[in-house]
Tab-separated table of C-alpha atoms in Angstrom:
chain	number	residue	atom	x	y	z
A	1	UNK	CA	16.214	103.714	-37.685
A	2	UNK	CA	16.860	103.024	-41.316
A	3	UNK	CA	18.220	105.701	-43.477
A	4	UNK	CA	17.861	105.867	-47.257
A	5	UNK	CA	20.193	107.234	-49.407
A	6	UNK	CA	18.416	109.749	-51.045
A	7	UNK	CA	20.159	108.202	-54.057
A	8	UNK	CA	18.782	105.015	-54.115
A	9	UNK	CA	15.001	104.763	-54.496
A	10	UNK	CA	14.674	102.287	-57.104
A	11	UNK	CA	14.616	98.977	-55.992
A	12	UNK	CA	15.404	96.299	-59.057
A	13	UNK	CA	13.696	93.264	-59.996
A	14	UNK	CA	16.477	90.037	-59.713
A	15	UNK	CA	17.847	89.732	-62.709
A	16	UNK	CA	18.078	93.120	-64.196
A	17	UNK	CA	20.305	95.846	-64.278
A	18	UNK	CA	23.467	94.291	-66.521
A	19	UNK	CA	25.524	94.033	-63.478
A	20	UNK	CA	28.841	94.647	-62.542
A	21	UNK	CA	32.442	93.697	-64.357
A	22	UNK	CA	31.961	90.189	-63.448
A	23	UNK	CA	28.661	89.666	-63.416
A	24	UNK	CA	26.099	88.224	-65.942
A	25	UNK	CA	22.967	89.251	-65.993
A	26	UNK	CA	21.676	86.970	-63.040
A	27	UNK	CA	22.413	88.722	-59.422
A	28	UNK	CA	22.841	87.564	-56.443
A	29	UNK	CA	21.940	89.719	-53.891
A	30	UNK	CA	20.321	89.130	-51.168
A	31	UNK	CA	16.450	89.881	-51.225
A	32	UNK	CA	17.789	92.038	-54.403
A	33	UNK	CA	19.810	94.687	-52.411
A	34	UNK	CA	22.492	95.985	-50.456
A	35	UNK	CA	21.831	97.241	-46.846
A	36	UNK	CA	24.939	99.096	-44.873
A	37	UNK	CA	24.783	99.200	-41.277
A	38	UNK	CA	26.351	101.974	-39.008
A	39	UNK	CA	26.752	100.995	-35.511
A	40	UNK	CA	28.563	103.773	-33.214
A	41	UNK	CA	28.098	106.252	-30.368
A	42	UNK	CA	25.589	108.904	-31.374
A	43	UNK	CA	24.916	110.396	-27.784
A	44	UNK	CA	27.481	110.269	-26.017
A	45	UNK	CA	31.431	111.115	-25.793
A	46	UNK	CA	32.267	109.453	-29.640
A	47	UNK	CA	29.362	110.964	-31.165
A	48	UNK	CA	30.814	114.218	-32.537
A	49	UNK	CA	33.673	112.760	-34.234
A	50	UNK	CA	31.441	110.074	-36.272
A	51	UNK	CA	28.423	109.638	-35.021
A	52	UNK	CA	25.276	110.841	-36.978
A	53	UNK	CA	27.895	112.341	-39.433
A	54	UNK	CA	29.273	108.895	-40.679
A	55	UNK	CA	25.758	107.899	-41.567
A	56	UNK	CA	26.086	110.899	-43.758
A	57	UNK	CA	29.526	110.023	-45.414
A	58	UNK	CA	27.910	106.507	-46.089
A	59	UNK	CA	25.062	108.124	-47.757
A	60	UNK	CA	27.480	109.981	-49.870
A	61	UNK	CA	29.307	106.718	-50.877
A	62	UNK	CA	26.318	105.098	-52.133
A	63	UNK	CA	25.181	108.085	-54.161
A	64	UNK	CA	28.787	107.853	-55.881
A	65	UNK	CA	28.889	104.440	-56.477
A	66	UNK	CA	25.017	104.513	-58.286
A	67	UNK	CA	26.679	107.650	-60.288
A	68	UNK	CA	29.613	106.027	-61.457
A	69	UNK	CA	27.532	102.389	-62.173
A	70	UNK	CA	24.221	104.155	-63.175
A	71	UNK	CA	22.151	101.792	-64.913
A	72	UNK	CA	25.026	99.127	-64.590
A	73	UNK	CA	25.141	98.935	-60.878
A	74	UNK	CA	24.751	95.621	-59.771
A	75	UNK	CA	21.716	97.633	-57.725
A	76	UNK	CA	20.674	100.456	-57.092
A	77	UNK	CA	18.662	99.302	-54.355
A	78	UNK	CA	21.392	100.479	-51.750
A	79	UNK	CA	19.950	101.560	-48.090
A	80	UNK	CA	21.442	102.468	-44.971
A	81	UNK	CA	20.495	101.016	-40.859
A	82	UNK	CA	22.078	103.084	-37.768
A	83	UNK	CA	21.696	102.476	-34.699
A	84	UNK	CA	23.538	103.965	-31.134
A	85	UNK	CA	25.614	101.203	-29.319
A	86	UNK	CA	26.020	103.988	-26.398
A	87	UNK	CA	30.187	102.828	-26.153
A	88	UNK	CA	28.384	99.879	-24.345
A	89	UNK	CA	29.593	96.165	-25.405
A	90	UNK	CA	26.325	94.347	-24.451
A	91	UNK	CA	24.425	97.214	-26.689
A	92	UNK	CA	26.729	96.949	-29.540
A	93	UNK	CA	26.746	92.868	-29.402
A	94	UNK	CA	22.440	93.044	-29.123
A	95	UNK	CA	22.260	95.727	-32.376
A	96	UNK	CA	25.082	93.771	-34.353
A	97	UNK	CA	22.786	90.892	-34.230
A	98	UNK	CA	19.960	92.776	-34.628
A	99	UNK	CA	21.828	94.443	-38.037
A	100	UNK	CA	22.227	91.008	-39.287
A	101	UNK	CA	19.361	88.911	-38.531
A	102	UNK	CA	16.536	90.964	-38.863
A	103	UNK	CA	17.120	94.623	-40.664
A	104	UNK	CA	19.388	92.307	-43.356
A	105	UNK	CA	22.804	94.371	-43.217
A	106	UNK	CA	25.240	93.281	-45.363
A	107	UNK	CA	28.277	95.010	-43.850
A	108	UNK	CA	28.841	96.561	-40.835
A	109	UNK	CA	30.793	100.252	-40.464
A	110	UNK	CA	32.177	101.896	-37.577
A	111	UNK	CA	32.043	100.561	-34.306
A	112	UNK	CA	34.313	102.949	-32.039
A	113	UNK	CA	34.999	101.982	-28.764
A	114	UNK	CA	37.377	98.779	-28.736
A	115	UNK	CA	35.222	96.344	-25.893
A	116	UNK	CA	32.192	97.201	-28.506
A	117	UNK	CA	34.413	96.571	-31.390
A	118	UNK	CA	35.486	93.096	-30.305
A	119	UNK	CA	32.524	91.827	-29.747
A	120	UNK	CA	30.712	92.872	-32.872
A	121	UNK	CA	33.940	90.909	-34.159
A	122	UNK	CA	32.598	87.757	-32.554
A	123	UNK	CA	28.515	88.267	-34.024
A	124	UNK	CA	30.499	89.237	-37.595
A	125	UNK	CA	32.609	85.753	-37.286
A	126	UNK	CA	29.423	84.101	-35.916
A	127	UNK	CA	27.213	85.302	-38.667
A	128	UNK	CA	29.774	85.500	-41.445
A	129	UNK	CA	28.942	88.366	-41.957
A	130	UNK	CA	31.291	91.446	-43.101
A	131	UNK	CA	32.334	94.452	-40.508
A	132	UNK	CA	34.609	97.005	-41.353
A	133	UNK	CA	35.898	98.516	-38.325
A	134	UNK	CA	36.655	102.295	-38.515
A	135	UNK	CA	36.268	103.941	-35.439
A	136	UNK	CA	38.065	101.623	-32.607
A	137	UNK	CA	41.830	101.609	-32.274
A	138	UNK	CA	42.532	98.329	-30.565
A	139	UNK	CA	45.081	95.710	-32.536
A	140	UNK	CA	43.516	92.552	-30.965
A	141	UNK	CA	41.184	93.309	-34.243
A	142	UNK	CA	43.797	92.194	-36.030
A	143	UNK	CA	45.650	90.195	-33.726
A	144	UNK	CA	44.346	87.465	-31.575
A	145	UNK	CA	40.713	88.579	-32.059
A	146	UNK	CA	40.925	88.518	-36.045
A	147	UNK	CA	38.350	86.644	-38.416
A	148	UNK	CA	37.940	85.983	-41.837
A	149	UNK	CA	34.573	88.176	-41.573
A	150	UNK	CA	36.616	91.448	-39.842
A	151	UNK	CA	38.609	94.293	-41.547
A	152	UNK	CA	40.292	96.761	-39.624
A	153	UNK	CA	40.334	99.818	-41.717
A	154	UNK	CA	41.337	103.659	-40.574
A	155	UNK	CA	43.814	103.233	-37.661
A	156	UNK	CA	45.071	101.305	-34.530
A	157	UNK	CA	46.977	102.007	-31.412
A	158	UNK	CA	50.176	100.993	-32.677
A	159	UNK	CA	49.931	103.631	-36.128
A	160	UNK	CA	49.494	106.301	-32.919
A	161	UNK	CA	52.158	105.422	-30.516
A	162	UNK	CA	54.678	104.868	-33.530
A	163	UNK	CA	54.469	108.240	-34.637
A	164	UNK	CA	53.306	110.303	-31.439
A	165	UNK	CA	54.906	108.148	-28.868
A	166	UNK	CA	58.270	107.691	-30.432
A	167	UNK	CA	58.839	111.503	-32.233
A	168	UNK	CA	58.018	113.199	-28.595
A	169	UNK	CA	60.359	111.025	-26.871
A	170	UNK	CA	62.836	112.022	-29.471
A	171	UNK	CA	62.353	115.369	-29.519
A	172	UNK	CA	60.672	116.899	-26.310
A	173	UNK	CA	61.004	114.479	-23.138
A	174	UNK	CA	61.910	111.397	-22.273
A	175	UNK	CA	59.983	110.773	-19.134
A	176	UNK	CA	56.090	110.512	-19.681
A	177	UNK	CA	53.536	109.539	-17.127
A	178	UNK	CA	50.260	107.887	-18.910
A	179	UNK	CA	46.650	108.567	-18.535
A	180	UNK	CA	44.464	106.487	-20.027
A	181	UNK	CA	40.619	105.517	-19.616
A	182	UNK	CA	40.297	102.064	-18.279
A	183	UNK	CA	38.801	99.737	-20.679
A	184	UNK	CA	40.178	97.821	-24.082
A	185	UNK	CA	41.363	100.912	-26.520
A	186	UNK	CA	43.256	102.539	-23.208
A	187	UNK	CA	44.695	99.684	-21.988
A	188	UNK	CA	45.678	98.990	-25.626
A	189	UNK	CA	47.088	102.758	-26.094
A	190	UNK	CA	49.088	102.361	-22.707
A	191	UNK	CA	50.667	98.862	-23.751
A	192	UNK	CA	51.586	100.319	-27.352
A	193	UNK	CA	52.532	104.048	-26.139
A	194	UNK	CA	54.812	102.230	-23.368
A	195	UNK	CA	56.509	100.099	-26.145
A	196	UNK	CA	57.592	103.219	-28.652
A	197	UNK	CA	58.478	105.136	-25.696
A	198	UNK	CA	60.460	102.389	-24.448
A	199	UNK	CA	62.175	101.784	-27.761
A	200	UNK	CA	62.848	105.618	-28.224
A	201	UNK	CA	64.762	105.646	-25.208
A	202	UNK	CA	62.322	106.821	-22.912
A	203	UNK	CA	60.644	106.036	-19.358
A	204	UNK	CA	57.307	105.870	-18.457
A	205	UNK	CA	57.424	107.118	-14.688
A	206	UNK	CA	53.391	106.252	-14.164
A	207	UNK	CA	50.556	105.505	-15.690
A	208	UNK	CA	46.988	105.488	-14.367
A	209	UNK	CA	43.230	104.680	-15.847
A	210	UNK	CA	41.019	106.580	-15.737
A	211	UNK	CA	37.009	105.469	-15.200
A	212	UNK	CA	35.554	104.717	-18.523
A	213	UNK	CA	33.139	106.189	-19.271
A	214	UNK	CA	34.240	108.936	-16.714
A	215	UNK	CA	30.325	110.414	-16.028
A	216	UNK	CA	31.714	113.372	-13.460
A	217	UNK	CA	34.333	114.591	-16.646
A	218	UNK	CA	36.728	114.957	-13.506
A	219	UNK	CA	40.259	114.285	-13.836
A	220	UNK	CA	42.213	116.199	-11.183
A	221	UNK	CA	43.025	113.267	-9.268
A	222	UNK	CA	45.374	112.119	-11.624
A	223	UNK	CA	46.611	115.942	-13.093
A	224	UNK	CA	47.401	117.327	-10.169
A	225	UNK	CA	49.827	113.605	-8.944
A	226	UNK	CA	51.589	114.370	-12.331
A	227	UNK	CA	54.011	117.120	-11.300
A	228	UNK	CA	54.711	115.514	-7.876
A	229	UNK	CA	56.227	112.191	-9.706
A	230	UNK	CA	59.491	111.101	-8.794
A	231	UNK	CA	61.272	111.297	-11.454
A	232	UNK	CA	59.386	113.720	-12.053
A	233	UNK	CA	57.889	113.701	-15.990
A	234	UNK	CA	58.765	115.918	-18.782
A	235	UNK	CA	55.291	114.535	-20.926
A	236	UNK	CA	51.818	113.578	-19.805
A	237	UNK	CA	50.721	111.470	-22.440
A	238	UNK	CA	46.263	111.255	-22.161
A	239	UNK	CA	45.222	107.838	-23.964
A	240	UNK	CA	41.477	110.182	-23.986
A	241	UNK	CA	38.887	110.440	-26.752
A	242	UNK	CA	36.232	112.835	-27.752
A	243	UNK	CA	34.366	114.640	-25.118
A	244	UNK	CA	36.860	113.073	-22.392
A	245	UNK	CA	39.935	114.167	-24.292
A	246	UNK	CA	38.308	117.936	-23.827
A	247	UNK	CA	37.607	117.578	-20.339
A	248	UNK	CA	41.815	116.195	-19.774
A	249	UNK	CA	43.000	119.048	-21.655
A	250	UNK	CA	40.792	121.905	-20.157
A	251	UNK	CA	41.886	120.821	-16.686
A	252	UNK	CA	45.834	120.055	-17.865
A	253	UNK	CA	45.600	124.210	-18.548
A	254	UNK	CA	43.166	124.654	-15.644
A	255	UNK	CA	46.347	123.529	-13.965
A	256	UNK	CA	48.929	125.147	-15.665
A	257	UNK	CA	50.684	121.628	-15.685
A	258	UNK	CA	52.785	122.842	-17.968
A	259	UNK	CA	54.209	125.926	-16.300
A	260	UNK	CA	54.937	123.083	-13.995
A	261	UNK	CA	57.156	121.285	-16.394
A	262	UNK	CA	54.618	119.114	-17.549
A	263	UNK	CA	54.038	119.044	-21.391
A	264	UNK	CA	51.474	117.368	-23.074
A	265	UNK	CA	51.297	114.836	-25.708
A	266	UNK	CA	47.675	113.847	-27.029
A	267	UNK	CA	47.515	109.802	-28.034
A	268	UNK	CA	44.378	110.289	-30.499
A	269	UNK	CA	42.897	113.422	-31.386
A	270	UNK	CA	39.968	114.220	-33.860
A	271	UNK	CA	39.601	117.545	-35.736
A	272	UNK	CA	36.418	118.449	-33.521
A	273	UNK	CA	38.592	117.855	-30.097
A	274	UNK	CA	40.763	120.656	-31.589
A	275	UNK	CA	37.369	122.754	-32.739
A	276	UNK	CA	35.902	122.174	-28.782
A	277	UNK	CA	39.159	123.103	-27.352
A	278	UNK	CA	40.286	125.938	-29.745
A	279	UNK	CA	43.508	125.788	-31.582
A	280	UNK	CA	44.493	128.044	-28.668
A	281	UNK	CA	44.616	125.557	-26.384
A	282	UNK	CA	46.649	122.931	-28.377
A	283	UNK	CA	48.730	125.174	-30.261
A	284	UNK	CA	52.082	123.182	-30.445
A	285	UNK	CA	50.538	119.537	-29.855
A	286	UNK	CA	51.995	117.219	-32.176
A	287	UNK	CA	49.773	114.293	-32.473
A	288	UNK	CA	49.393	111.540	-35.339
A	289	UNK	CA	46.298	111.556	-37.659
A	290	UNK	CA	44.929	109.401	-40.012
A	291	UNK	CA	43.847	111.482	-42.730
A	292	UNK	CA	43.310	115.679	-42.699
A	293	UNK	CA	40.845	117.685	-44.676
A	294	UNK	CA	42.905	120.316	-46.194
A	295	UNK	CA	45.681	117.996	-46.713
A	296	UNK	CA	45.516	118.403	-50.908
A	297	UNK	CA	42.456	119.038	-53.530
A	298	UNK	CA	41.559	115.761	-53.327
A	299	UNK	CA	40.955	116.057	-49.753
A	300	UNK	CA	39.392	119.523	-49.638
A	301	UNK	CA	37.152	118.824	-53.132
A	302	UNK	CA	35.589	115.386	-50.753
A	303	UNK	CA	35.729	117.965	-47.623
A	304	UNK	CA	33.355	120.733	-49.228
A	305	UNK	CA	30.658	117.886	-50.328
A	306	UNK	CA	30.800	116.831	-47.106
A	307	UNK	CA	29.992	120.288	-45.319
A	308	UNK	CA	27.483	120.791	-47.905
A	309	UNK	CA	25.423	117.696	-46.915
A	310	UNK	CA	26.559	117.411	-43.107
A	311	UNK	CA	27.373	121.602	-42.119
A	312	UNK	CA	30.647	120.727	-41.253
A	313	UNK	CA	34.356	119.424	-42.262
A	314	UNK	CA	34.868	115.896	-41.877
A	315	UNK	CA	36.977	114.028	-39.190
A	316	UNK	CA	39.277	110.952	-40.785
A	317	UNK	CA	36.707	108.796	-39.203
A	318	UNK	CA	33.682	110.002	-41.457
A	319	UNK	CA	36.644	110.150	-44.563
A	320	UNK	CA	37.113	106.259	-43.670
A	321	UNK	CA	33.480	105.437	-43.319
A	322	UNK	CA	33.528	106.959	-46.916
A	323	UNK	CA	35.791	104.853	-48.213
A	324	UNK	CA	35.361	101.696	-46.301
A	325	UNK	CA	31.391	101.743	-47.840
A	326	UNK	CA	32.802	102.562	-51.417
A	327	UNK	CA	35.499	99.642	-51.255
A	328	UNK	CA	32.518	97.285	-49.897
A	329	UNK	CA	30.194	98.252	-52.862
A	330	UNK	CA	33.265	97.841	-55.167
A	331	UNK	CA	33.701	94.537	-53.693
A	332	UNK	CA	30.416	93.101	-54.647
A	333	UNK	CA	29.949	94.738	-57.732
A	334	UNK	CA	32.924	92.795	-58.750
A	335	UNK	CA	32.206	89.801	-57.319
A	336	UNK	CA	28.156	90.277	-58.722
A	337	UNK	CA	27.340	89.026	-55.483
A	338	UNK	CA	26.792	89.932	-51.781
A	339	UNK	CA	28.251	86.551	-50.811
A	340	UNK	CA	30.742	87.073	-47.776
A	341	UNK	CA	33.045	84.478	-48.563
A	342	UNK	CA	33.062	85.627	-52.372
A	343	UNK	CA	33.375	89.671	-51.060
A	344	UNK	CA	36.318	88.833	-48.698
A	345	UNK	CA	38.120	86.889	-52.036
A	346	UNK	CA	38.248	90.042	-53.981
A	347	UNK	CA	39.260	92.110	-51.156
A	348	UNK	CA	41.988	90.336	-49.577
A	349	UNK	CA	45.332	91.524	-51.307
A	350	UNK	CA	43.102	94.597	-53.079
A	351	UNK	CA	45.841	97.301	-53.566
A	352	UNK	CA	43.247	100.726	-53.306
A	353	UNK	CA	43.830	104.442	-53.941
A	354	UNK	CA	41.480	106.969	-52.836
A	355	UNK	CA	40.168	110.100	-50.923
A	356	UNK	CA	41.344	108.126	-47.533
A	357	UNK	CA	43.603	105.227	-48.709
A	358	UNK	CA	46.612	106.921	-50.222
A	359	UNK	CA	48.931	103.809	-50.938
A	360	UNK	CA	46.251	101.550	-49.463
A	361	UNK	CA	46.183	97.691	-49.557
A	362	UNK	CA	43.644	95.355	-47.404
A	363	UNK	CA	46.590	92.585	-46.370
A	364	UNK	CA	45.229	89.644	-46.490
A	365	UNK	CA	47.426	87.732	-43.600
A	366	UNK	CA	45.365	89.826	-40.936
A	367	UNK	CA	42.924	91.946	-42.494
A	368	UNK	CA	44.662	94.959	-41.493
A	369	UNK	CA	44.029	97.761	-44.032
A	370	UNK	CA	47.493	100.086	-44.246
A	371	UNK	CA	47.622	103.426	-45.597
A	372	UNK	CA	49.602	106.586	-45.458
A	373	UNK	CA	49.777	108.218	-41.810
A	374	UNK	CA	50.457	111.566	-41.230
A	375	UNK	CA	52.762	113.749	-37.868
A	376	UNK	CA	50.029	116.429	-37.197
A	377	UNK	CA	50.910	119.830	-35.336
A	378	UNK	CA	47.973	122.102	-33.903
A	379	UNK	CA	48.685	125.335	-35.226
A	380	UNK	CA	48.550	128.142	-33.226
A	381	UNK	CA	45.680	130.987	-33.153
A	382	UNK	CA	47.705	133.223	-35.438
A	383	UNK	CA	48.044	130.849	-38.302
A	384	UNK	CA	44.353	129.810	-38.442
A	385	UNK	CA	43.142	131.808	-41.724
A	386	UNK	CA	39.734	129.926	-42.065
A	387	UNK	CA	36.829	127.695	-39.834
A	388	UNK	CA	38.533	123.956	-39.113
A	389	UNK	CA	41.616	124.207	-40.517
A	390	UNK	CA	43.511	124.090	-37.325
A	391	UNK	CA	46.493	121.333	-38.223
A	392	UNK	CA	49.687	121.871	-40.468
A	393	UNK	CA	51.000	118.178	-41.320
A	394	UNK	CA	54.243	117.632	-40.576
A	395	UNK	CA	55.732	114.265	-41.909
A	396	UNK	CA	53.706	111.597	-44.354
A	397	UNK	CA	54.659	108.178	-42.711
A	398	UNK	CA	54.787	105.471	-45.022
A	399	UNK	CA	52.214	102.751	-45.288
A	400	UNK	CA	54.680	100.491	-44.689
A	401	UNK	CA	55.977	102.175	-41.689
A	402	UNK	CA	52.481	103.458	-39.881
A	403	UNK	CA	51.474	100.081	-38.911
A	404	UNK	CA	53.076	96.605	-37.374
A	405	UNK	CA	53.796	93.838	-39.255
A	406	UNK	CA	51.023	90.707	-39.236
A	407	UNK	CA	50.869	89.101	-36.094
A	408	UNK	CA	51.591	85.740	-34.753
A	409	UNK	CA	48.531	85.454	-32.893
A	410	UNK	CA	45.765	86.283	-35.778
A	411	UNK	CA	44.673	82.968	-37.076
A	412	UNK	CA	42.271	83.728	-39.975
C-alpha cells in the first residue's frame, strides 16, 4: 500500500525547484522524486512497537523536511510504500525487492526481526540500494554481514547487554540463566548477554531458546526449570520482544519466580511492553533503552506531535524511524541527488544532533550509527503521575561507550 504524506502533493517538473545547498538548478532524482519504504511487522508480535506507527513518524519527517526546504526542497514530491514482512525472511527478501524494483523506493526503514534484516541487507547490497535498519538488533549488520548500501541506526545487541547485562551482574546477581527465542536477534542477544555477564564477573548457569515465533505464547517449560538450576540462578535474563516479551513476564509472575529467588532482567524492552504489562508488573526492572519520550523538551515537544497524529507516545523505534528518514532526505538534498553511491558519501563520517541522535555520528568503517544510550528503571505504580510515562532514566551512557568498536569482520 503506498502512503502519501499528506505533505507532499505536488509533484515537480525536473529541473525546478532551486534545489538543495549543493545543487544547481538541474536535479537528479529519480523519475523526479523521493519514495521511502517501510518494511516491518504490522500484524503480528513487532507490530505495536513500530509497526503502522513508524509509517506515521516517516510521514512526519517528510512534512518537516518540505517545511524547513519549502520551495527550495530539492522536491517536494516525497511519498511513502509499507508493506508487512510478517517477521518472515522469505517475505521481507520478496517485498525488499519488490520496494526497489517496481514501487521505486529509494531507501528502506525499519526492518525488525534480525533473519528479515539480513537478508534485506543482501537485496540492499544487490540493488545498491540504501536501507536504514531501525528495528533489528543483530551486529552481523555491521559485522560480517555489512555493505556499503546498509546503515545500522537505533540499537544492537551489544548497546543492550553492555548496559543491562553488565550493571545487573554488578549490582543484583551474578548467576543468570538465559531465555531467548531461537532465531538470529536471540541467538545474537544470548552470545552478547553471555559476554558482559562473563566480563562482569558473572555465570550463566543455562540458557535455552525458545520457538520463534512461539504461536501457543507458552513458556512454562522453561520458567518453571529456572528455580530448579543447579547453581541455582539469582537472574533470568528473557532475550523476548513485543507480544512474546508480555507473555514471559506474565507467566515469570504467574509463577512467582521471584519469590523463588529468581529475579528478572529484561534484554530489550519497548515503552508499549511496559503499557501491556503495567508498570506494576515491572516496577524495579532496569533495562537499557535507546531513546525515552519524556526524557527532556526536546523529547516530549517531538512526543506530543506524535500522539497528535498517531493517539499515542512514541517508542525509540518510531523516534529512530523519524530521524533515520530526516537524515536520508538531508542526505540527498545535499548531495542534489538520489544517487546511492553519492548519498552514502555525504553520510559516512556525518556527525548529527537531533530528537534521537544526541551525540550522533554515522561511522563510516562499519556503518554503525552511535548515539547516546540510556540505564532505564520501570517505575513503580506510585510514581506514575500521567498515561506512558512509566520509566525514570537512570545513567546516560556515552556514545562512545554504548556500542563496540568496528569490527574485523565488516568489509565494506
Amino acid at each position: 500500500m503506498g502512503v502519501a504524506a499528506a505533505s507532499a502533493v505536488v509533484v515537480l517538473a525536473a529541473g525546478c525547484g532551486g534545489g538543495g545547498p549543493q545543487s544547481s538548478g538541474d536535479q537528479k532524482l529519480t523519475g523526479d522524486k523521493i519514495v521511502l519504504g517501510v518494511l516491518n511487522d504490522q500484524s503480528g508480535a513487532y507490530s505495536e512497537l513500530s509497526g503502522k506507527n513508524s509509517v506515521a513518524a516517516v510521514e512526519m519527517a517528510i512534512a518537516d523536511f518540505t517545511a524547513k526546504y519549502g520551495d527550495k526542497a530539492v522536491t517536494k514530491d516525497i511519498t511513502v510504500e509499507t508493506a508487512d514482512h510478517q517477521n518472515k525472511p522469505d517475505v521481507a527478501n520478496s517485498k525488499a525487492q519488490e520496494m526497489y524494483d517496481r514501487k521505486g523506493v529509494d531507501l528502506i526503514l525499519d526492518v525488525p526481526t534480525s533473519s528479515a534484516a539480513l537478508k534485506v541487507a543482501d537485496v540492499a547490497k544487490e540493488k545498491k540500494k540504501l536501507y536504514f535498519n531501525i528495528g533489528a538488533a543483530t551486529t552481523d549488520l555491521t559485522g560480517k554481514s555489512c555493505n556499503k548500501y546498509t546503515f545500522h541506526y537505533a540499537y544492537d545487541t551489544y548497546m543492550l547487554a553492555n548496559g543491562t547485562g553488565k550493571t545487573t551482574t554488578e549490582q543484583i546477581g551474578k548467576n543468570w540463566y538465559i531465555l531467548y527465542p531461537n532465531y538470529a536477534f536471540g541467538q545474537d542477544m544470548e552470545k552478547s548477554f553471555s559476554t558482559a555477564i562473563t566480563a562482569a564477573g558473572g555465570t550463566v548457569v543455562g540458557k535455552d531458546g525458545a520457538p520463534f515465533p512461539n504461536t501457543s505464547g507458552d513458556f512454562s517449560t522453561f520458567l518453571l526449570k529456572a528455580p530448579n538450576l543447579n547453581p541455582k540462578p539469582d537472574v533470568l535474563g528473557t532475550m523476548q520482544a513485543g507480544a512474546e516479551l508480555v507473555n514471559v513476564v506474565k507467566q515469570y509472575n504467574e509463577f512467582k519466580l521471584r519469590d523463588k529467588g529468581v529475579g528478572l532482567a529484561v534484554g530489550l524492552m519497548f515503552l508499549t511492553d511496559i503499557h501491556s504489562l503495567t508498570p506494576a508488573a515491572l516496577a524495579g526492572t532496569t533495562y537499557t533503552d535507546a531513546w525515552y519520550w519524556n526524557f527532556d523538551a526536546k523529547n516530549r515537544e517531538f512526543a506530543d506531535r506524535f500522539q497528535q497524529k498517531a493517539g499515542t507516545r512514541p517508542t525509540f523505534a518510531h523516534a529512530a524511524n523519524y530521524s533515520a528518514a530526516l537524515q536520508y532526505l538531508e542526505a540527498v538534498q545535499a548531495a542534489g541527488t538520489d544517487d546511492a553511491d553519492a548519498v552514502v558519501k555525504g553520510l559516512e563520517g556525518k556527525t548529527v544532533e537531533d530528537v534521537f541522535l544526541r551525540n550522533g555520528k554515522i561511522r563510516a568503517e562499519d556503518h554503525r550509527v552511535v548515539h547516546d544510550a540510556y540505564l532505564a528503571q520501570v517505575k513503580p505504580q506510585s510514581e506514575v503521575t500521567e498515561p506512558w510515562d512509566y520509566v525514570k532514566v537512570l545513567k546516560t551512557i556515552p556514545a562512545a561507550e554504548a556500542f563496540r568498536a568496528p569490527s574485523a569482520d565488516c568489509k565494506l
